[in-house]
């Protein structure tokens, strides 16, 4: 079946611009996660949705970052006034159940964001 | 979530078994041990997870020490496709996101 998809696969933008990154989770998955991965490091948690609501946004680095999931399916990560330090691969993952413990997360291929 | 420690890198020859170690001395009784791997230019993918008992699936085996302070991911016959970064992560029933460390970069030599 279809996995998690993310668009665009690559995004180049100029410093100061606004960008939106889209995530389509696996159908029926109630939990959705955004991570950010810098070169040579493991993914870093940004935000977690359970249904339509952001259950944990403690990983968002500052108020330039915002994410929505209005209908409990597709999610959009929005970054305002982009900075060169925002350059990274942004990963989305979904899970059947928002509970922790044993539940597996399915990751998309990521969006590579480059801020020039 | 408790922290894990893994070697930065390991090498293996193709078609030989690989044992990837992970130390988690501060693990709590409710922490599950998860392994994910990340192939080049892809998102992480699930490999295996366990709580107390050893686990086997089509990809790998997970051997968990009796005191649960360490575990080993076993790839029975490494292939070139197994070259990836392998992450060992702990997560309890209340934790939602995974906390990834730098992982172990596995190289497989033909």
Coordinates of C-alpha atoms in Angstrom, one line a residue:
Chain A
X1 CA 0.0 0.0 0.0
X2 CA 0.9 3.7 -0.2
X3 CA 3.4 4.8 2.4
X4 CA 4.0 8.3 3.8
X5 CA 4.6 10.8 1.1
X6 CA 6.1 14.3 1.3
X7 CA 6.2 17.1 -1.1
X8 CA 8.2 18.7 -2.5
X9 CA 11.2 16.4 -2.3
X10 CA 13.5 19.4 -2.6
X11 CA 13.0 23.0 -1.9
X12 CA 15.4 25.9 -2.4
X13 CA 14.4 29.2 -1.0
X14 CA 16.0 32.5 -0.3
X15 CA 16.7 33.8 3.3
X16 CA 13.7 35.6 4.6
X17 CA 11.1 33.8 2.5
X18 CA 8.2 31.7 3.7
X19 CA 7.9 27.9 2.9
X20 CA 5.4 25.2 3.3
X21 CA 6.2 21.5 3.4
X22 CA 3.5 18.9 3.0
X23 CA 3.0 15.5 4.5
X24 CA 0.5 12.8 3.4
X25 CA 0.4 10.1 6.1
X26 CA -0.7 6.5 5.7
X27 CA -4.5 6.4 5.4
X28 CA -6.1 5.8 8.8
X29 CA -3.1 6.7 10.9
X30 CA -4.1 9.0 13.7
X31 CA -0.7 10.1 14.9
X32 CA 1.6 12.3 12.8
X33 CA 5.1 13.5 13.6
X34 CA 7.5 16.0 12.1
X35 CA 11.3 15.6 12.6
X36 CA 14.2 17.6 11.3
X37 CA 17.6 16.1 10.3
X38 CA 20.8 18.0 9.8
X39 CA 23.7 16.5 8.0
X40 CA 25.4 13.7 9.9
X41 CA 23.0 13.7 12.8
X42 CA 19.9 11.7 13.8
X43 CA 16.4 13.1 13.3
X44 CA 15.3 15.6 15.9
X45 CA 11.7 15.8 17.0
X46 CA 9.7 18.9 16.2
X47 CA 5.9 18.3 16.7
X48 CA 3.4 15.5 17.2
X49 CA -0.3 15.5 16.2
X50 CA -3.0 13.2 17.5
X51 CA -5.9 13.7 15.1
X52 CA -6.2 17.4 14.3
X53 CA -4.6 18.7 17.4
X54 CA -0.9 19.3 18.2
X55 CA -0.4 17.1 21.3
X56 CA 3.2 18.1 21.7
X57 CA 5.0 21.0 20.0
X58 CA 7.9 21.1 22.4
X59 CA 10.4 20.5 19.6
X60 CA 9.6 23.5 17.5
X61 CA 12.7 25.7 17.7
X62 CA 11.0 29.1 17.7
X63 CA 7.8 30.8 16.7
X64 CA 8.8 31.0 13.0
X65 CA 7.9 27.3 12.8
X66 CA 4.2 26.3 12.8
X67 CA 2.4 23.1 11.7
X68 CA -1.3 22.3 11.0
X69 CA -3.4 19.2 10.4
X70 CA -6.9 20.6 9.9
X71 CA -8.7 17.4 8.9
X72 CA -6.6 14.9 10.8
X73 CA -4.9 13.6 7.7
X74 CA -2.5 15.8 5.6
X75 CA -0.2 18.1 7.6
X76 CA 1.7 21.2 6.5
X77 CA 4.8 22.5 8.2
X78 CA 5.2 26.2 7.8
X79 CA 8.4 28.2 8.2
X80 CA 8.3 32.0 8.2
X81 CA 11.3 34.3 7.5
X82 CA 13.6 31.3 6.7
X83 CA 17.2 31.4 7.9
X84 CA 20.2 29.6 6.5
X85 CA 20.2 27.5 9.7
X86 CA 16.8 26.1 8.8
X87 CA 18.5 24.1 6.0
X88 CA 17.9 20.4 6.7
X89 CA 15.9 17.4 5.7
X90 CA 12.4 17.6 7.2
X91 CA 10.9 14.2 7.8
X92 CA 7.3 13.2 8.5
X93 CA 6.2 10.0 10.1
X94 CA 2.8 8.5 10.9
X95 CA 1.6 5.8 13.3
X96 CA -1.6 3.8 13.8
X97 CA -1.9 4.8 17.4
X98 CA -0.6 7.8 19.3
X99 CA 0.4 5.7 22.2
X100 CA 4.1 5.2 22.8
X101 CA 5.7 2.0 23.8
X102 CA 5.8 -0.6 21.0
X103 CA 4.0 1.3 18.2
X104 CA 6.0 1.6 15.0
X105 CA 6.4 4.9 13.1
X106 CA 6.4 4.9 9.3
X107 CA 8.6 7.6 7.8
X108 CA 8.4 9.5 4.6
X109 CA 11.4 10.2 2.3
X110 CA 11.7 13.7 3.6
X111 CA 11.9 17.2 2.1
X112 CA 15.4 18.6 1.6
X113 CA 15.1 22.4 2.4
X114 CA 18.0 24.6 1.4
X115 CA 18.0 28.3 2.4
X116 CA 20.4 30.4 0.4
Chain B
X1 CA 13.3 8.5 27.7
X2 CA 16.6 6.9 28.8
X3 CA 19.7 7.4 26.7
X4 CA 21.5 4.8 24.5
X5 CA 25.1 4.5 23.5
X6 CA 26.2 2.9 20.2
X7 CA 29.5 2.7 18.3
X8 CA 29.9 5.4 15.7
X9 CA 30.7 2.9 12.9
X10 CA 31.1 -0.7 12.1
X11 CA 32.2 -2.8 9.1
X12 CA 31.1 -6.2 7.9
X13 CA 31.8 -8.4 5.0
X14 CA 28.9 -9.4 2.7
X15 CA 27.1 -12.6 3.7
X16 CA 28.5 -12.6 7.2
X17 CA 26.6 -12.0 10.4
X18 CA 26.6 -8.6 12.0
X19 CA 26.1 -7.8 15.6
X20 CA 25.3 -4.2 16.4
X21 CA 25.5 -3.4 20.1
X22 CA 23.6 -0.9 22.1
X23 CA 24.1 0.1 25.8
X24 CA 21.2 1.5 27.8
X25 CA 22.2 1.2 31.4
X26 CA 19.5 3.6 32.6
X27 CA 16.6 1.8 31.0
X28 CA 13.4 1.7 33.0
X29 CA 11.0 -1.2 33.3
X30 CA 8.5 0.2 30.9
X31 CA 11.0 1.2 28.1
X32 CA 10.7 -0.6 24.8
X33 CA 13.9 -1.1 22.8
X34 CA 13.4 0.0 19.2
X35 CA 15.8 -0.3 16.2
X36 CA 15.4 1.7 13.1
X37 CA 17.7 2.1 10.2
X38 CA 18.2 4.8 7.6
X39 CA 19.5 4.0 4.1
X40 CA 21.2 6.8 2.2
X41 CA 18.7 9.5 1.1
X42 CA 15.7 7.8 2.7
X43 CA 13.7 8.2 5.9
X44 CA 14.3 5.9 8.8
X45 CA 12.6 2.5 8.6
X46 CA 11.5 0.1 11.3
X47 CA 13.7 -2.9 11.9
X48 CA 12.6 -4.5 15.2
X49 CA 11.5 -3.8 18.7
X50 CA 11.3 -5.7 22.0
X51 CA 10.7 -5.3 25.7
X52 CA 12.2 -8.2 27.7
X53 CA 12.4 -11.3 25.5
X54 CA 14.5 -11.9 22.4
X55 CA 12.7 -11.2 19.1
X56 CA 13.0 -12.4 15.6
X57 CA 11.5 -11.1 12.4
X58 CA 12.3 -11.4 8.7
X59 CA 14.8 -8.6 8.8
X60 CA 16.8 -9.3 12.0
X61 CA 16.9 -10.6 15.5
X62 CA 17.1 -8.6 18.7
X63 CA 18.9 -10.1 21.7
X64 CA 18.2 -8.4 25.0
X65 CA 20.4 -8.9 28.0
X66 CA 18.8 -10.4 31.1
X67 CA 19.3 -7.1 33.0
X68 CA 18.1 -5.2 30.0
X69 CA 21.0 -2.8 30.2
X70 CA 22.2 -3.7 26.7
X71 CA 20.9 -5.2 23.5
X72 CA 22.3 -6.4 20.2
X73 CA 20.7 -6.2 16.8
X74 CA 21.7 -9.2 14.7
X75 CA 21.7 -9.3 10.9
X76 CA 22.2 -12.9 10.1
X77 CA 23.7 -12.4 6.6
X78 CA 24.7 -8.9 5.7
X79 CA 24.0 -7.7 2.2
X80 CA 25.2 -4.6 0.4
X81 CA 21.6 -3.3 0.9
X82 CA 22.1 -3.4 4.7
X83 CA 24.6 -0.5 4.6
X84 CA 22.9 2.1 6.6
X85 CA 22.8 4.1 9.9
X86 CA 21.3 1.9 12.6
X87 CA 19.5 3.7 15.5
X88 CA 18.8 2.1 18.9
X89 CA 16.1 4.0 20.7
X90 CA 14.2 3.6 24.0
X91 CA 10.6 4.7 24.4
X92 CA 8.2 4.1 27.2
X93 CA 4.4 3.9 27.1
X94 CA 4.0 7.6 27.6
X95 CA 6.7 8.9 25.2
X96 CA 5.4 9.7 21.7
X97 CA 8.3 10.8 19.6
X98 CA 11.5 9.0 19.2
X99 CA 14.7 10.5 20.5
X100 CA 17.4 9.6 17.9
X101 CA 21.1 9.6 18.7
X102 CA 23.8 9.6 16.1
X103 CA 23.4 5.8 15.5
X104 CA 25.9 3.3 14.1
X105 CA 27.0 3.7 10.5
X106 CA 27.3 0.1 9.1
X107 CA 29.5 -0.4 6.0
X108 CA 29.2 -3.7 4.2
X109 CA 32.2 -4.8 2.1
X110 CA 31.7 -7.0 -1.0

